[in-house]
Short mmCIF file of C-alpha atoms in Angstrom, two decimals:
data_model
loop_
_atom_site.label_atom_id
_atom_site.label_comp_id
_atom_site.label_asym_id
_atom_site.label_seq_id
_atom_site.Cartn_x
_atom_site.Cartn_y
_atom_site.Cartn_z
CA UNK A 880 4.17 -52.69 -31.77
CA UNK A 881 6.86 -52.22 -29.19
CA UNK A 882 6.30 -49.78 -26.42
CA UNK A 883 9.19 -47.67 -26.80
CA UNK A 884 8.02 -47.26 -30.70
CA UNK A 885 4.84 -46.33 -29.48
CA UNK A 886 5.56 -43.74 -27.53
CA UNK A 887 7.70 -42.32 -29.62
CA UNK A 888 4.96 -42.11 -32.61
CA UNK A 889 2.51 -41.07 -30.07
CA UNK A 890 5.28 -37.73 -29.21
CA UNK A 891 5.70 -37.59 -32.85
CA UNK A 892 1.77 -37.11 -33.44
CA UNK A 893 1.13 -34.41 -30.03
CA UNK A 894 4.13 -32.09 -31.34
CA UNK A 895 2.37 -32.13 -35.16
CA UNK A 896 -0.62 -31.42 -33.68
CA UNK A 897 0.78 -29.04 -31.69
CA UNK A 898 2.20 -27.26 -34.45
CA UNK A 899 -0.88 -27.28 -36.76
CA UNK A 900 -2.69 -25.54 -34.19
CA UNK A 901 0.35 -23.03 -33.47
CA UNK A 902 -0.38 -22.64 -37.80
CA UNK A 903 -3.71 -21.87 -37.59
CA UNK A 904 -3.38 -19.29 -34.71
CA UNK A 905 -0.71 -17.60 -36.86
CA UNK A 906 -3.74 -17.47 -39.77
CA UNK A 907 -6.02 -16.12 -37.50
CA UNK A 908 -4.35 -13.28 -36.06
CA UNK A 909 -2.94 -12.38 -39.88
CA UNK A 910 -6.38 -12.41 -40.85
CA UNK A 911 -7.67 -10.13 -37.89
CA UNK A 912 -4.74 -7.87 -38.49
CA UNK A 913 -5.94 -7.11 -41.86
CA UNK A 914 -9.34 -6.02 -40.73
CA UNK A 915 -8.39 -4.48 -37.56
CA UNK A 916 -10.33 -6.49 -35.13
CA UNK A 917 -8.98 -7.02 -31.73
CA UNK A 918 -9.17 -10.13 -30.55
CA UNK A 919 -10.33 -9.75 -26.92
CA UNK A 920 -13.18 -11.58 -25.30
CA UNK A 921 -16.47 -9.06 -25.14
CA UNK A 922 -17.86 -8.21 -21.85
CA UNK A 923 -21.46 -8.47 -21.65
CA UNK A 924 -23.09 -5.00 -22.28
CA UNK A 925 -25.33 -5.23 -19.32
CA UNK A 926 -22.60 -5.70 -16.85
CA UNK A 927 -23.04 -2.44 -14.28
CA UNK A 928 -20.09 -1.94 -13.01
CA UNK A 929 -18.91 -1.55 -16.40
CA UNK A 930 -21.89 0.23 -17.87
CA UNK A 931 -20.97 2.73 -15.28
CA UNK A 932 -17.37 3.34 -16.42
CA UNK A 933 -18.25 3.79 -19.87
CA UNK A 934 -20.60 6.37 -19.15
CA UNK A 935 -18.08 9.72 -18.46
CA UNK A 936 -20.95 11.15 -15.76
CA UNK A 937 -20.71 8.29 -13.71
CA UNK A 938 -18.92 8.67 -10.28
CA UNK A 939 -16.88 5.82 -9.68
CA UNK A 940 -16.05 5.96 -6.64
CA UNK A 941 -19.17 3.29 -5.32
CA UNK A 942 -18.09 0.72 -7.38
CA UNK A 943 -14.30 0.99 -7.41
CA UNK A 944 -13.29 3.02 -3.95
CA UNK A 945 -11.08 5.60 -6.73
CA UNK A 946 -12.17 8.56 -8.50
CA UNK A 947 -12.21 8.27 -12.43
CA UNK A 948 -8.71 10.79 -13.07
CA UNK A 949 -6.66 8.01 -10.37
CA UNK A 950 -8.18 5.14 -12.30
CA UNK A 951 -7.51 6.61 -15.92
CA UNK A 952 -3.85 7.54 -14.19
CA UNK A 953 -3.19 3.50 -13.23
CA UNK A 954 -4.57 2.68 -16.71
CA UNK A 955 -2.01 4.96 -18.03
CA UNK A 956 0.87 3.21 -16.12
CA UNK A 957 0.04 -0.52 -16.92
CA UNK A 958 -0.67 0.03 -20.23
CA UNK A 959 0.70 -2.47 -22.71
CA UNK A 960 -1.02 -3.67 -26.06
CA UNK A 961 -3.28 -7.05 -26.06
CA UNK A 962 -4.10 -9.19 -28.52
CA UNK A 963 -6.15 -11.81 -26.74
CA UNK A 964 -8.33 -12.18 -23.63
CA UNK A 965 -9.94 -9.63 -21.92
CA UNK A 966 -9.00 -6.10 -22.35
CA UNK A 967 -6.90 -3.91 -20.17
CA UNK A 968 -8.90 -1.84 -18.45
CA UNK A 969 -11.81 -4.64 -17.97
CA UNK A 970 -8.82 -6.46 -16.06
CA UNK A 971 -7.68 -3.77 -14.01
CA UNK A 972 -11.66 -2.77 -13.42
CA UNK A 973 -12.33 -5.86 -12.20
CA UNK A 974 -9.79 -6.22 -9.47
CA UNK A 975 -9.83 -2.92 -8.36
CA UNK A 976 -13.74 -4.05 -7.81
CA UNK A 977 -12.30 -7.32 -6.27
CA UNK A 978 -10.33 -4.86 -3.82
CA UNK A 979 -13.26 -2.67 -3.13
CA UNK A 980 -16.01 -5.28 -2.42
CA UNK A 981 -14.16 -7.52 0.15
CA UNK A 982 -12.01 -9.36 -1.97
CA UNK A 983 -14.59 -12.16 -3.12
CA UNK A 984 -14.34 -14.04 -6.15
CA UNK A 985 -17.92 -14.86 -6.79
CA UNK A 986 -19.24 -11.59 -5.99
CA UNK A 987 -17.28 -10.95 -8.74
CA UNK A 988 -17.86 -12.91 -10.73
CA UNK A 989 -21.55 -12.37 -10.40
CA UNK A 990 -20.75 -9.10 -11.19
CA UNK A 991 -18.46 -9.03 -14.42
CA UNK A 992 -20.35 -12.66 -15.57
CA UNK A 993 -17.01 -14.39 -15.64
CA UNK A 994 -15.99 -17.68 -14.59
CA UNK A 995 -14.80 -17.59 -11.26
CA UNK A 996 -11.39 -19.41 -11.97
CA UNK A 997 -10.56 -16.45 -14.66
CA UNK A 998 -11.23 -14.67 -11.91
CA UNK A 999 -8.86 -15.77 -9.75
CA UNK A 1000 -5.95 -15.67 -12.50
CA UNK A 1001 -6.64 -12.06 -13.49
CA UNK A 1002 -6.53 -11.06 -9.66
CA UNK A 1003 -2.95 -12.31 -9.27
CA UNK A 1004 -1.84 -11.63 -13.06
CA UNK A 1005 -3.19 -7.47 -12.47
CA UNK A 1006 -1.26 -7.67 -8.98
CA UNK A 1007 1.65 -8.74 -10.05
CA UNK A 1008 1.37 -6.25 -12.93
CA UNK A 1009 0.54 -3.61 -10.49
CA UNK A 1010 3.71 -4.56 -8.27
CA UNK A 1011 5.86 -3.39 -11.16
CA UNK A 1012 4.87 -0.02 -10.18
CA UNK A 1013 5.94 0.05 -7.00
CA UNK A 1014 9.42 2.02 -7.50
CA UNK A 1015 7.92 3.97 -9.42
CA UNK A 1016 5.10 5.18 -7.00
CA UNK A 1017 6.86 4.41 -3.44
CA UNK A 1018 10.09 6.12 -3.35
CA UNK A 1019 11.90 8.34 -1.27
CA UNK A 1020 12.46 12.36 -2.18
CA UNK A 1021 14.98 13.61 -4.18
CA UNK A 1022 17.35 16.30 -2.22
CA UNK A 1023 15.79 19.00 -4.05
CA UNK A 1024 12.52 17.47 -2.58
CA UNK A 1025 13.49 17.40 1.21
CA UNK A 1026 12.52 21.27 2.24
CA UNK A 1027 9.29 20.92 1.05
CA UNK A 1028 8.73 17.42 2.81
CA UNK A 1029 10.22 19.18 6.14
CA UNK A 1030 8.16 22.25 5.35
CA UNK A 1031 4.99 19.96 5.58
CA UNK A 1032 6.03 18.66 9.42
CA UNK A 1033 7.02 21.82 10.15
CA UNK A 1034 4.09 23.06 9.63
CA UNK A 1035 1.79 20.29 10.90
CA UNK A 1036 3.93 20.20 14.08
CA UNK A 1037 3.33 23.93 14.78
CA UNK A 1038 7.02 24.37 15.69
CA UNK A 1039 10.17 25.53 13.55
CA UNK A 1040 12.02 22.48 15.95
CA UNK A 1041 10.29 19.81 13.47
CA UNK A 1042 11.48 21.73 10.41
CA UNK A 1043 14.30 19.04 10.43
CA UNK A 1044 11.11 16.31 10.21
CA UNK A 1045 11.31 14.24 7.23
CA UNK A 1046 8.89 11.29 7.86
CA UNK A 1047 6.13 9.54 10.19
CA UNK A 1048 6.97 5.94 10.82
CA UNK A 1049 4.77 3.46 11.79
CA UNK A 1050 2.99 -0.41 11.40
CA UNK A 1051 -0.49 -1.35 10.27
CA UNK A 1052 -1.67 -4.74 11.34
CA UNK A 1053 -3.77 -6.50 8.07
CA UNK A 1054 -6.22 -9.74 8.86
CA UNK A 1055 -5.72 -12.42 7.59
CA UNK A 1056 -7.19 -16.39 8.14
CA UNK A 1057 -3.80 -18.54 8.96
CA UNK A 1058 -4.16 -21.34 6.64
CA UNK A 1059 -1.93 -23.55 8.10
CA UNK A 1060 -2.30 -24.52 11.80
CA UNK A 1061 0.61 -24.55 12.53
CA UNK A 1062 1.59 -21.34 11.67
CA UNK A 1063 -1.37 -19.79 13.05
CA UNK A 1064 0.39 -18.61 16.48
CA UNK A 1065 2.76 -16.91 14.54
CA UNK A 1066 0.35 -14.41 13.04
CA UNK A 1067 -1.68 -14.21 16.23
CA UNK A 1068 -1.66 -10.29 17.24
CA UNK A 1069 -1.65 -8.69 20.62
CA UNK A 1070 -4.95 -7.84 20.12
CA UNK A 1071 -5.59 -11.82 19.25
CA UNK A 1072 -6.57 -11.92 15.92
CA UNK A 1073 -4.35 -12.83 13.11
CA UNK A 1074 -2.21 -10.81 10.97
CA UNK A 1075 0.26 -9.40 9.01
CA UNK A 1076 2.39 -6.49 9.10
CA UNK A 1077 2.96 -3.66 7.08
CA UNK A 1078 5.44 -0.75 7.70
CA UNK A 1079 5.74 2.27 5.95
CA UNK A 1080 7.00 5.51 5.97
CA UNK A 1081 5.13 8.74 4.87
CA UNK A 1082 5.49 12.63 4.57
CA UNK A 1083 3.40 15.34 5.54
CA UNK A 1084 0.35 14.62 3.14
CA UNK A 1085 0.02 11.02 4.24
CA UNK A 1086 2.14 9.84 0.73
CA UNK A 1087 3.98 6.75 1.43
CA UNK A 1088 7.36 7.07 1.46
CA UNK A 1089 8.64 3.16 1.79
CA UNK A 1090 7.26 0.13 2.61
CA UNK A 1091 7.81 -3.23 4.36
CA UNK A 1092 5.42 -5.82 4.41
CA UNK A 1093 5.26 -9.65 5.23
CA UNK A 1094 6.11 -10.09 8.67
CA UNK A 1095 3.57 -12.37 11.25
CA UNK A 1096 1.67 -10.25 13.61
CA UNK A 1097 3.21 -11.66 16.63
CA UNK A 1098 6.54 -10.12 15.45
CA UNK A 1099 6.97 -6.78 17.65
CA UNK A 1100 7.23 -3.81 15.07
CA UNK A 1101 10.82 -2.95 16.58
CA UNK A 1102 12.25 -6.27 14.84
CA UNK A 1103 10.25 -5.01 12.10
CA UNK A 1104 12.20 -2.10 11.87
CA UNK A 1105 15.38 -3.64 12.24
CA UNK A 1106 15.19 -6.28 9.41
CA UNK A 1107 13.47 -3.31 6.99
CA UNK A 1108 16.07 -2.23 4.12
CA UNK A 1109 15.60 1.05 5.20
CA UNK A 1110 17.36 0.50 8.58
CA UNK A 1111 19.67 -2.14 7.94
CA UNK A 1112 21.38 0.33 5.39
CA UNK A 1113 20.47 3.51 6.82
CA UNK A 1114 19.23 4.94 3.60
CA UNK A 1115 16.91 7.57 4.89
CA UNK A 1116 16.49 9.87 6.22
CA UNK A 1117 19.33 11.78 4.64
CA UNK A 1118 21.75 13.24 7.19
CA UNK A 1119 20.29 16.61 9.25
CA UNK A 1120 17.20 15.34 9.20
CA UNK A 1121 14.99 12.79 11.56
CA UNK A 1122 11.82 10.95 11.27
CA UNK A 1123 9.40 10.41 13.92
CA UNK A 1124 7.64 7.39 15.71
CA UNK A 1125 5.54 6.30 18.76
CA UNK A 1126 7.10 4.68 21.29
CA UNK A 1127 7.33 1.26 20.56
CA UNK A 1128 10.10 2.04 18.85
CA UNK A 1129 13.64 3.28 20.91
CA UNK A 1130 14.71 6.75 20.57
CA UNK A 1131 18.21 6.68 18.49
CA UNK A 1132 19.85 9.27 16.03
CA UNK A 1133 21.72 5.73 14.56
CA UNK A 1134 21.53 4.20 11.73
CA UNK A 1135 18.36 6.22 11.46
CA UNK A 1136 17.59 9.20 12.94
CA UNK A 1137 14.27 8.31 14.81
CA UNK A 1138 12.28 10.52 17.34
CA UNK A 1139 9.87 8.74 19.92
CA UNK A 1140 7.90 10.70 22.26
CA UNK A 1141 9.24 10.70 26.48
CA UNK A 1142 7.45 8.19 27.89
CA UNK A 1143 6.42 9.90 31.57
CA UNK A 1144 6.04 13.67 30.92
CA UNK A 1145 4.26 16.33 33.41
CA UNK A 1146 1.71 18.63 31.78
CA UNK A 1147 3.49 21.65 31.07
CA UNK A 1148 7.03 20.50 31.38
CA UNK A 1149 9.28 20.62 28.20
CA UNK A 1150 8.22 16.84 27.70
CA UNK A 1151 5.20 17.38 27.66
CA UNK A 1152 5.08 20.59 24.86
CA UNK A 1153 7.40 17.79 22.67
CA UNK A 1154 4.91 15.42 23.05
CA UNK A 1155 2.29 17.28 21.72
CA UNK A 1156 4.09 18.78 18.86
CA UNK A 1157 5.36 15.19 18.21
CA UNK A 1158 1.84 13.69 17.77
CA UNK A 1159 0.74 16.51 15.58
CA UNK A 1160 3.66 15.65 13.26
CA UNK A 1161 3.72 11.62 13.25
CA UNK A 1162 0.95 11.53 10.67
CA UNK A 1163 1.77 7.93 9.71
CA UNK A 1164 -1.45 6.31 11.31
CA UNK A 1165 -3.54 8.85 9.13
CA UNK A 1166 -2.33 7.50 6.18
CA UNK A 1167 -3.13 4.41 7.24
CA UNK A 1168 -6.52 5.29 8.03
CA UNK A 1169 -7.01 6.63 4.52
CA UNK A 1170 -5.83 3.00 3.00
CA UNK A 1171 -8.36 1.15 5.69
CA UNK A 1172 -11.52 3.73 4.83
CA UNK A 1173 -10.68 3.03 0.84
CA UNK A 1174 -10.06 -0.70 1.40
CA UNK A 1175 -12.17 -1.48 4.49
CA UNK A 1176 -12.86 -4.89 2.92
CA UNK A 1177 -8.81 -5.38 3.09
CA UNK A 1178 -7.74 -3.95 6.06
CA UNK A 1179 -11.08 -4.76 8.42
CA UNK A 1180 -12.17 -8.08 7.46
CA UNK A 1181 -9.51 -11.31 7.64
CA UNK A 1182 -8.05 -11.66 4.00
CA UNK A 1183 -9.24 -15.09 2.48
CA UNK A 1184 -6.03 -15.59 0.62
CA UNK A 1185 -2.84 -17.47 1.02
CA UNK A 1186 -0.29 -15.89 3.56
CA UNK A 1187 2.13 -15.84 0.55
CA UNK A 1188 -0.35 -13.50 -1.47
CA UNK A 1189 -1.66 -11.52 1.17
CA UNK A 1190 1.69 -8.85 1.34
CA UNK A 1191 0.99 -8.67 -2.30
CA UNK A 1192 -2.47 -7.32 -1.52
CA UNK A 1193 -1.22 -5.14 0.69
CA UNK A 1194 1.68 -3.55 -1.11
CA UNK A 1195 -0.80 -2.87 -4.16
CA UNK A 1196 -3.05 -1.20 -2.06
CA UNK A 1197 -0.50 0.88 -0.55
CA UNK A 1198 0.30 1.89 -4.56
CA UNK A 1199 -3.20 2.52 -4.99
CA UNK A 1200 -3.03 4.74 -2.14
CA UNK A 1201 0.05 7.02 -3.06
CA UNK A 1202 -1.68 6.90 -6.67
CA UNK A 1203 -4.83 8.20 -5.10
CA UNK A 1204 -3.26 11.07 -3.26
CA UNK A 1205 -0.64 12.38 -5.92
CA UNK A 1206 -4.36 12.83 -8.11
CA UNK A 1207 -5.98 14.18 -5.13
CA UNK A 1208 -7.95 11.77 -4.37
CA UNK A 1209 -9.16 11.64 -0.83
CA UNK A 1210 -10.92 10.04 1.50
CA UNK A 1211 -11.67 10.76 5.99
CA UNK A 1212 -9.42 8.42 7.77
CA UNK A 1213 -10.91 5.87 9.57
CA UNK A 1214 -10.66 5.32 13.04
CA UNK A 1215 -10.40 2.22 14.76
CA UNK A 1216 -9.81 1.09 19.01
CA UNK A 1217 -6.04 2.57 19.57
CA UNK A 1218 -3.66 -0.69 20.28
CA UNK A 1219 -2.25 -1.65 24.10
CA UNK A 1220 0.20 0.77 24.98
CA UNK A 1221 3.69 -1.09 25.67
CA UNK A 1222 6.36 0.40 27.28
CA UNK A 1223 9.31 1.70 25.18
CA UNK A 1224 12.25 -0.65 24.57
CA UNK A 1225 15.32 -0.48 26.39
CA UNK A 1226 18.11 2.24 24.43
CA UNK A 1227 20.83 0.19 22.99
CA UNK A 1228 23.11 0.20 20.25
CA UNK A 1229 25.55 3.10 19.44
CA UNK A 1230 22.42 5.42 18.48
CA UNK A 1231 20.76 5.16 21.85
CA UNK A 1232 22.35 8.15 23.50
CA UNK A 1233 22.80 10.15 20.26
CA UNK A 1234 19.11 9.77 19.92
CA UNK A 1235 18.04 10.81 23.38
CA UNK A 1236 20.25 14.09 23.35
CA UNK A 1237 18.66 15.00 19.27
CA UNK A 1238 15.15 14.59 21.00
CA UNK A 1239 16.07 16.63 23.98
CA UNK A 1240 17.94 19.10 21.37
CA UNK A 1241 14.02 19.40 19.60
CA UNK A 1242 12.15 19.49 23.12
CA UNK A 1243 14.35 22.44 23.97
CA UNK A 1244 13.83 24.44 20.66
CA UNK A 1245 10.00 23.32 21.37
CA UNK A 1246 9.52 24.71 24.45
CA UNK A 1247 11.06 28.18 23.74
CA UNK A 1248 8.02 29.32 22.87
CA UNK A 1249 9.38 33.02 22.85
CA UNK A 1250 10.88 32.61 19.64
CA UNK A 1251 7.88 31.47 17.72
CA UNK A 1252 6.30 33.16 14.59
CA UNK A 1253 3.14 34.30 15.53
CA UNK A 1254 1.58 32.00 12.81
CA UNK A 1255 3.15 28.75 14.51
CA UNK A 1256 1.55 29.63 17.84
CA UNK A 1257 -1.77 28.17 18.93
CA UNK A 1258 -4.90 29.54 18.71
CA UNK A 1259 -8.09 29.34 20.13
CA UNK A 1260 -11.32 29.81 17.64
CA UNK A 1261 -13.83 29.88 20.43
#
């Protein structure tokens, strides 16, 4: 027979086949629609971790790092109907596990008695599904919002001055293992380890407000800022209002209204009363200790995924986070070794001197302390 003919029969015969078998799948699911039966694959009944979700008294919190309302809550948001594979909320149990116990296939697979490669493809198939949220969970306030956001600084500050506060700023640093060598120096830290960086923006409960993830570790977090949508377009915060940030960022009132605390200040002097009040208020490293002490096996331990997939990982925990605290959810911060200071970058740009007059502007309203409410003054419980 002639080659060409050949192949042609032999295409002929693979798309009949392929058709018979698209035939009898139809059959099948009209036959398990007529008796109801889902057709999902059935976890083994002595599994544990799932054992212990299916009995209501459990606390969940051991095996999944969430209590049962936030989990129910991101069941709620990703739910869709099935008709084949596993069901939803073994999926979406089994990488929140994956995220909880160090992010390592086999162990779970061990643990859920699943193939490891099914493994694998539900972790990036839930992640992606869980990424969908993400303007839906991270988002800035609405106007009506902003007073009670400001209230929150306000009153975490200690001084009416930060009343105008409407964010903490800040950049997390996530391990990771370069996989290519060549890249490696580009994720290498100041602290010498390699990572990742995530930005983000919260308000006075630690909520993130925005996020910005994917740059190498070696990047310094003001070219961070710079690149972030959130700069480049000056979307927040809205006009009146400033957010606050440590001093590796510059002090500028333009695009973005950003505080910084004076670098040199006196003990006693009106820099130094600011620079108290500031710390109190620039809560952002708090709510990144909440997302570390939840996902220590993220966030303390070098992610064993491709660079490409770890800002995925990150972002979803960062939605797990703001999921967690809307349903009050809560975990102690952890603390970790405070990074190399670095001195504060040179004022430039049209915001530079707008900036440093707004933060003297606060540090003035700071330091008249005459004018305080007795309830935003100090005290001391000894």
């Amino acid at each position: 027979m002639d080659p060409i003919i050949a192949a042609c029969v032999s295409v002929v015969r693979s798309n009949h086949q392929i058709i018979r078998r698209r035939a009898r799948m139809r059959r099948l699911l009209a036959m398990c629609s007529q008796i109801d039966v889902p057709i999902y694959a059935t976890p083994s009944s002595i599994v544990p971790p799932w054992e212990r979700y299916l009995d209501q008294t459990q606390d969940l919190r051991r095996d999944y790092r969430l209590t049962r309302t936030t989990i129910q809550a991101l069941m709620d948001l990703l739910r869709r109907e099935k008709t084949h594979g596993w069901g939803q909320e073994m999926e979406i149990l089994m990488v929140l596990y994956w995220l909880a116990h160090g992010l390592s296939y086999r162990l779970v697979s061990n643990a859920f008695e699943m193939p490891r490669s099914t493994v694998c493809d539900l972790v990036h198939r839930v992640c992606d599904a869980i990424l969908t949220l993400l303007d839906r969970v991270i988002g800035f306030p609405l106007p009506e919002q902003c007073p009670e956001i400001r209230s929150g600084f306000q009153h975490l500050a200690g001084s009416p001055a930060f009343g105008r506060c409407a964010g903490a700023i800040g950049v997390c640093h996530i391990p990771i293992k370069a996989s290519h060598p060549g890249a490696a120096p580009d994720y290498l830290n100041r602290k010498r380890f390699h990572s990742i960086l995530l930005q983000g923006i919260c308000d006075s409960t630690g909520k993130l407000l925005d996020i910005f993830v994917g740059y190498p570790g070696s990047v310094p977090e003001l070219k961070v800022l710079k690149n972030s949508p959130v700069f480049v377009g000056g979307i927040y915060p809205p006009s009146g209002y400033f957010i606050v940030g440590d001093g590796g960022y510059p002090c500028i009132n333009a695009p973005i209204a950003l505080l910084t605390p004076y670098h040199k200040s006196l003990q006693g002097s009106l820099e130094a009363c600011f620079n108290a009040r500031h710390a109190k208020a620039c809560v952002i490293e708090k709510a990144f200790g909440m997302m570390k002490a939840r996902w220590r096996g993220v966030f303390f331990k070098a992610l064993e995924v491709s660079t490409t997939f770890a800002p995925k990982v990150a972002a979803v925990c960062a939605i797990l986070h703001n999921l967690a605290v809307t349903n009050g959810d809560s975990v102690d911060p952890a603390v970790e070794e405070p990074w190399p200071s670095l001195d504060p970058p040179p004022p430039e740009g049209e915001g530079a001197k707008g900036g440093l007059l707004l933060r003297q502007e606060v540090a003035e309203q700071v330091s008249a302390s005459q004018h305080w409410p007795l309830h935003f003054k100090d005290h001391d419980y000894d």
